[in-house]
Short mmCIF file of C-alpha atoms in Angstrom, two decimals:
data_model
loop_
_atom_site.label_atom_id
_atom_site.label_comp_id
_atom_site.label_asym_id
_atom_site.label_seq_id
_atom_site.Cartn_x
_atom_site.Cartn_y
_atom_site.Cartn_z
CA MET A 1 92.71 77.45 66.25
CA THR A 2 92.92 78.61 69.54
CA VAL A 3 95.94 78.16 71.39
CA VAL A 4 95.74 79.41 75.50
CA ILE A 5 98.47 78.87 78.28
CA GLY A 6 96.84 78.66 81.60
CA PHE A 7 98.91 79.80 84.74
CA GLU A 8 98.14 77.95 88.04
CA GLY A 9 99.54 78.76 91.75
CA SER A 10 95.94 78.92 94.01
CA ALA A 11 97.82 76.77 96.40
CA ASN A 12 101.12 74.46 96.85
CA LYS A 13 100.95 73.14 93.57
CA ILE A 14 102.55 75.12 90.46
CA GLY A 15 101.06 74.31 87.44
CA ILE A 16 100.70 75.75 83.60
CA GLY A 17 99.18 73.89 80.80
CA ILE A 18 98.46 73.97 76.93
CA ILE A 19 95.43 73.84 75.83
CA ARG A 20 94.67 73.70 71.89
CA ASP A 21 90.71 73.27 70.93
CA GLY A 22 89.77 70.90 73.68
CA GLU A 23 92.82 69.10 72.87
CA VAL A 24 95.93 69.04 76.13
CA LEU A 25 99.00 69.80 74.43
CA SER A 26 101.54 70.52 77.85
CA ASN A 27 100.42 70.55 81.63
CA PRO A 28 103.60 70.13 83.66
CA ARG A 29 103.20 70.40 87.08
CA ARG A 30 105.46 71.03 91.03
CA THR A 31 104.21 70.56 94.26
CA TYR A 32 105.70 72.15 97.65
CA ILE A 33 105.74 69.42 100.45
CA THR A 34 106.02 70.04 104.21
CA PRO A 35 107.13 67.11 106.43
CA PRO A 36 104.54 65.23 108.03
CA GLY A 37 103.26 67.09 110.52
CA GLN A 38 103.29 70.36 109.27
CA GLY A 39 100.82 72.52 106.83
CA PHE A 40 103.20 74.71 103.84
CA MET A 41 102.72 78.71 104.98
CA PRO A 42 101.79 81.02 102.65
CA SER A 43 105.10 82.80 102.49
CA ASP A 44 106.81 79.61 101.92
CA THR A 45 104.94 78.50 99.00
CA ALA A 46 104.95 80.86 97.57
CA ARG A 47 109.34 80.98 97.45
CA HIS A 48 108.34 77.70 96.21
CA HIS A 49 106.60 78.93 93.21
CA ARG A 50 109.05 81.50 92.24
CA ALA A 51 111.56 78.73 92.72
CA VAL A 52 110.36 76.43 89.89
CA ILE A 53 107.70 78.70 87.83
CA LEU A 54 110.50 79.60 84.94
CA THR A 55 111.23 76.00 85.00
CA VAL A 56 108.01 74.55 85.03
CA LEU A 57 107.38 77.10 81.75
CA LYS A 58 109.91 76.45 79.27
CA GLU A 59 108.97 72.94 80.28
CA ALA A 60 105.77 73.80 79.25
CA LEU A 61 106.15 74.79 76.31
CA GLU A 62 108.60 72.66 75.17
CA GLN A 63 105.97 69.77 75.75
CA ALA A 64 103.05 71.17 73.15
CA GLY A 65 106.31 71.78 70.40
CA LEU A 66 105.28 75.71 70.41
CA LYS A 67 107.27 79.28 70.49
CA PRO A 68 104.82 81.95 72.09
CA ALA A 69 104.71 83.46 69.43
CA ASP A 70 102.09 80.65 69.03
CA ILE A 71 100.20 81.31 72.10
CA ASP A 72 96.65 83.56 71.23
CA CYS A 73 95.71 84.38 74.90
CA VAL A 74 97.39 84.14 78.88
CA ALA A 75 95.15 83.19 81.61
CA TYR A 76 95.64 83.12 85.03
CA THR A 77 94.18 81.91 88.98
CA LYS A 78 92.26 85.20 89.39
CA GLY A 79 91.50 83.23 93.36
CA PRO A 80 90.11 82.27 94.79
CA GLY A 81 92.69 80.74 96.96
CA MET A 82 97.06 81.99 98.79
CA GLY A 83 97.02 85.02 98.65
CA ALA A 84 101.25 85.27 98.19
CA PRO A 85 101.11 82.48 95.69
CA LEU A 86 98.36 83.72 93.79
CA VAL A 87 100.33 86.94 93.51
CA THR A 88 103.51 85.14 92.28
CA VAL A 89 101.45 83.63 89.42
CA ALA A 90 99.05 86.27 87.90
CA LEU A 91 102.98 88.51 87.78
CA VAL A 92 104.59 85.90 86.24
CA ALA A 93 101.66 85.50 83.58
CA ARG A 94 101.05 89.52 83.25
CA THR A 95 104.62 89.49 82.57
CA VAL A 96 104.58 87.00 80.41
CA ALA A 97 101.39 88.45 78.13
CA GLN A 98 103.04 91.86 78.34
CA LEU A 99 106.73 90.19 76.77
CA TRP A 100 104.21 88.59 74.55
CA GLY A 101 102.44 90.87 73.34
CA LYS A 102 99.46 88.47 74.25
CA PRO A 103 95.87 89.37 76.13
CA LEU A 104 95.63 88.50 78.96
CA LEU A 105 92.97 87.01 80.86
CA GLY A 106 91.69 86.48 85.23
CA VAL A 107 90.42 82.70 85.37
CA ASN A 108 87.70 81.69 88.80
CA HIS A 109 89.25 78.28 90.11
CA CYS A 110 86.45 76.47 90.78
CA ILE A 111 85.48 77.15 87.06
CA GLY A 112 88.07 75.75 85.77
CA HIS A 113 88.08 73.10 87.62
CA ILE A 114 84.47 72.59 86.54
CA GLU A 115 85.58 72.85 82.75
CA MET A 116 88.12 70.84 83.21
CA GLY A 117 85.96 67.71 84.16
CA ARG A 118 83.88 68.72 81.35
CA LEU A 119 85.96 68.26 78.86
CA ILE A 120 88.06 65.29 79.87
CA THR A 121 84.40 63.48 81.13
CA GLN A 122 82.14 64.28 78.46
CA ALA A 123 79.23 65.33 81.00
CA ASN A 124 76.50 67.37 79.07
CA ASN A 125 74.84 68.95 82.24
CA PRO A 126 76.18 67.66 85.63
CA THR A 127 75.63 68.37 89.18
CA VAL A 128 79.30 69.22 90.08
CA LEU A 129 80.58 67.56 93.21
CA TYR A 130 83.75 69.83 93.55
CA VAL A 131 85.99 69.00 96.66
CA SER A 132 89.16 70.31 97.51
CA GLY A 133 91.43 71.46 100.35
CA GLY A 134 90.17 74.58 99.88
CA ASN A 135 86.65 74.20 98.93
CA THR A 136 83.76 72.29 98.85
CA GLN A 137 80.58 72.85 96.86
CA VAL A 138 77.24 71.63 94.91
CA ILE A 139 77.12 73.17 92.15
CA ALA A 140 75.15 72.93 89.41
CA TYR A 141 74.11 74.98 85.72
CA LEU A 142 71.44 77.67 84.91
CA GLU A 143 70.82 80.65 83.15
CA ARG A 144 74.63 81.72 82.97
CA ARG A 145 75.53 80.70 86.36
CA TYR A 146 77.40 77.92 88.40
CA ARG A 147 74.71 77.72 91.39
CA ILE A 148 75.56 76.92 94.63
CA PHE A 149 72.72 74.32 96.43
CA GLY A 150 75.11 72.98 98.88
CA GLU A 151 78.40 74.09 100.66
CA THR A 152 80.52 73.66 103.50
CA ILE A 153 79.79 76.00 106.23
CA ASP A 154 82.97 76.19 108.21
CA ILE A 155 86.75 74.24 106.87
CA ALA A 156 86.88 72.05 103.25
CA VAL A 157 86.95 68.82 103.34
CA GLY A 158 89.97 68.42 102.47
CA ASN A 159 91.17 70.91 104.43
CA CYS A 160 89.63 67.93 107.08
CA LEU A 161 91.43 65.18 106.03
CA ASP A 162 94.94 67.08 105.43
CA ARG A 163 94.68 68.63 108.96
CA PHE A 164 93.83 64.83 110.48
CA ALA A 165 97.04 63.90 108.59
CA ARG A 166 99.11 66.09 110.48
CA VAL A 167 97.62 64.83 114.52
CA ILE A 168 98.76 60.77 113.64
CA LYS A 169 102.07 61.92 111.68
CA ILE A 170 101.03 60.95 108.27
CA SER A 171 103.90 62.35 105.26
CA ASN A 172 102.37 64.52 103.06
CA ASP A 173 103.56 62.65 99.89
CA PRO A 174 102.46 62.72 97.02
CA SER A 175 99.90 64.25 99.52
CA PRO A 176 97.90 63.14 102.66
CA GLY A 177 94.38 62.29 101.42
CA TYR A 178 96.57 60.15 99.63
CA ASN A 179 97.59 58.02 102.10
CA ILE A 180 94.72 58.13 103.89
CA GLU A 181 92.85 56.72 101.51
CA GLN A 182 95.37 54.38 100.78
CA MET A 183 95.54 53.91 104.81
CA ALA A 184 91.86 53.55 105.29
CA LYS A 185 91.62 50.43 102.62
CA LYS A 186 93.38 48.08 105.43
CA GLY A 187 91.21 50.06 108.21
CA SER A 188 88.40 47.27 109.22
CA ARG A 189 86.37 48.89 112.63
CA TYR A 190 84.29 52.26 112.00
CA VAL A 191 84.56 54.80 114.99
CA GLU A 192 81.28 56.68 115.48
CA LEU A 193 81.54 59.86 114.10
CA PRO A 194 80.37 62.94 113.65
CA TYR A 195 78.16 63.28 111.08
CA THR A 196 76.86 67.07 110.39
CA VAL A 197 74.73 67.90 107.03
CA LYS A 198 71.90 71.30 107.67
CA GLY A 199 69.53 71.11 104.62
CA MET A 200 71.83 71.64 101.69
CA ASP A 201 75.36 72.66 103.50
CA VAL A 202 77.70 70.24 105.59
CA SER A 203 80.45 70.90 108.82
CA PHE A 204 83.43 69.32 108.86
CA SER A 205 84.88 71.59 112.12
CA GLY A 206 82.84 69.41 114.73
CA ILE A 207 83.95 66.33 113.44
CA LEU A 208 87.94 67.21 113.09
CA SER A 209 87.56 68.86 116.24
CA PHE A 210 86.39 65.55 117.77
CA ILE A 211 88.77 62.78 115.86
CA GLU A 212 91.87 65.53 117.13
CA GLU A 213 90.72 64.89 120.54
CA ALA A 214 90.21 61.47 120.01
CA ALA A 215 92.77 60.10 118.03
CA ASN A 216 95.95 59.81 120.84
CA LYS A 217 93.17 58.53 123.23
CA MET A 218 92.12 55.56 121.08
CA LEU A 219 95.28 54.97 119.46
CA SER A 220 97.56 55.05 122.89
CA SER A 221 94.32 52.74 124.29
CA GLY A 222 94.86 50.24 121.75
CA GLN A 223 90.67 50.74 121.13
CA CYS A 224 91.56 51.19 117.48
CA THR A 225 94.65 51.46 114.63
CA ALA A 226 95.81 54.74 112.51
CA GLU A 227 94.28 52.60 109.82
CA ASP A 228 90.67 52.24 111.52
CA LEU A 229 90.39 55.57 111.72
CA CYS A 230 91.65 56.56 108.01
CA PHE A 231 88.54 54.60 107.52
CA SER A 232 86.17 55.72 109.85
CA LEU A 233 87.13 59.36 108.60
CA GLN A 234 86.67 59.62 105.04
CA GLU A 235 83.10 57.06 105.47
CA THR A 236 81.12 59.83 107.01
CA VAL A 237 82.93 62.46 105.55
CA PHE A 238 81.54 61.07 102.08
CA ALA A 239 78.14 59.50 103.24
CA MET A 240 77.96 63.35 104.21
CA LEU A 241 79.27 64.88 100.63
CA VAL A 242 76.71 61.99 98.81
CA GLU A 243 73.60 62.82 100.83
CA ILE A 244 73.74 66.28 99.90
CA THR A 245 74.52 65.62 95.93
CA GLU A 246 71.70 63.23 95.82
CA ARG A 247 69.61 66.22 97.01
CA ALA A 248 71.18 68.93 94.75
CA MET A 249 70.31 65.86 92.16
CA ALA A 250 66.57 65.45 92.60
CA HIS A 251 66.49 69.32 93.18
CA CYS A 252 67.43 69.92 89.13
CA GLY A 253 66.45 66.44 88.14
CA SER A 254 70.16 65.37 86.46
CA GLN A 255 71.26 62.34 85.37
CA GLU A 256 74.85 63.20 85.49
CA VAL A 257 77.24 63.59 88.47
CA LEU A 258 80.44 65.07 87.89
CA ILE A 259 83.03 65.11 90.72
CA VAL A 260 85.97 67.63 90.46
CA GLY A 261 88.58 69.26 92.70
CA GLY A 262 91.66 67.34 94.34
CA VAL A 263 89.85 65.29 96.81
CA GLY A 264 87.98 64.08 93.52
CA CYS A 265 90.73 61.45 93.26
CA ASN A 266 89.95 59.34 95.49
CA LEU A 267 88.08 55.64 94.60
CA ARG A 268 86.44 55.14 97.80
CA LEU A 269 84.47 59.11 97.51
CA GLN A 270 84.02 57.54 93.33
CA GLU A 271 82.82 54.05 94.52
CA MET A 272 80.02 55.42 97.01
CA MET A 273 78.99 58.30 94.79
CA GLY A 274 79.00 55.62 91.94
CA VAL A 275 76.33 52.96 94.42
CA MET A 276 74.15 56.51 95.13
CA CYS A 277 74.50 57.12 91.18
CA LYS A 278 73.36 53.39 90.37
CA GLU A 279 70.98 53.03 92.60
CA ARG A 280 69.45 56.62 90.24
CA GLY A 281 70.13 55.25 87.18
CA ALA A 282 71.92 58.36 87.28
CA LYS A 283 75.91 58.39 85.51
CA LEU A 284 79.07 59.20 87.36
CA PHE A 285 81.71 61.30 85.77
CA ALA A 286 84.50 61.66 87.49
CA THR A 287 88.74 62.54 86.37
CA ASP A 288 92.09 60.69 87.99
CA GLU A 289 94.63 62.66 88.90
CA ARG A 290 96.24 64.66 86.25
CA PHE A 291 92.65 66.67 86.04
CA CYS A 292 91.60 66.33 89.60
CA ILE A 293 94.66 67.71 91.25
CA ASP A 294 95.22 71.45 90.40
CA ASN A 295 96.43 72.40 87.49
CA GLY A 296 97.55 74.96 84.87
CA ALA A 297 95.41 73.48 81.91
CA MET A 298 92.03 73.33 83.67
CA ILE A 299 92.52 76.95 84.12
CA ALA A 300 94.06 77.04 80.00
CA GLN A 301 90.41 75.01 79.83
CA ALA A 302 88.46 78.27 81.09
CA GLY A 303 90.35 80.02 79.44
CA TRP A 304 89.50 79.27 76.22
CA GLU A 305 86.34 79.12 77.18
CA MET A 306 85.82 82.75 77.76
CA PHE A 307 88.71 83.79 75.43
CA ARG A 308 86.69 82.35 72.21
CA SER A 309 83.36 84.94 73.81
CA GLY A 310 84.59 87.68 74.17
CA TYR A 311 86.55 87.61 77.70
CA VAL A 312 89.62 89.49 77.98
CA THR A 313 91.12 91.38 81.67
CA GLU A 314 93.04 94.34 80.74
CA LEU A 315 96.10 94.71 83.23
CA GLU A 316 94.83 97.52 84.94
CA ASP A 317 91.81 95.06 85.82
CA SER A 318 94.52 91.70 86.12
CA TRP A 319 94.54 92.20 90.20
CA ILE A 320 94.17 88.43 92.19
CA THR A 321 91.35 88.22 95.48
CA GLN A 322 91.46 85.05 98.43
CA ARG A 323 88.09 85.35 97.43
CA TYR A 324 85.63 84.62 94.62
CA ARG A 325 83.04 82.43 94.47
CA THR A 326 81.66 80.59 91.86
CA ASP A 327 78.06 81.91 91.18
CA GLU A 328 79.80 85.41 90.63
CA VAL A 329 81.07 84.57 87.27
CA GLU A 330 79.00 85.26 84.40
CA VAL A 331 79.07 82.12 81.78
CA THR A 332 78.79 83.21 78.50
CA TRP A 333 80.32 80.36 76.92
CA ARG A 334 77.66 77.65 77.63
CA ASP A 335 74.67 78.85 75.72
#
């Protein structure tokens, strides 16, 4: 049996998870939450991670009922993500690996999401929609790579939602996206917003600029409610994502869709994707907030796959990078 511990901290979540041969033994997590109207700064986020990471590590080992001697490999998020939080987590992972005398493994954050989704849902060879605060990509596996068929050309869909939440002062607890989703359920009027699909790619910056400028005018004049704006924004951006995912499915001849990443928890996105899949006779796979949102177990699972196929990161190569594309990693464990 191979036991891998994974450290994740690329954004405002700090998580440590332990996987043993496909079984999640523990997966504790903490979130850095800022006041309404504010985002999270890299330095403040790193400070939060430093303050809680050892507590989370202790929790992970206790919940799994394991000792350091039982761990076979230490995996950490190499990138992409925010520099300061990534460095904080990598530093602890490196230290732990040396103290425990275990091999170290740098994991691509995006591949962590994909491998966790595949493990939990048992999807075979899906077209993957990866949607989060920092990434928006449509991905399919071919010849030892996760190929990117389409992506955002500017900001990620989660970033668009988060920044809109700041404009109308929606709470960041538990997350802006979750609160937008709840408000959108009460919206009844659709406000037309720019719809920007460019071939296989999408753009969210224009929608954000439009709604940032229009929101306060429309709300103060009574043209619509905050709930109507949340509803309209969700419907527009999710329709764009469904469109490019369907196009990638048609290209690949795929009959499966897997939604991963923090925005993948959104039940309205899952519902819209489900309608498209039903029309195509395809199957939709998604997970809940335990595994969609950044967590340590996803890094452990990707690390487990990589470690068993022969990957190890030498100490001198255990740096981090804010830019680390999904298709840069050779996927040696799938064939």
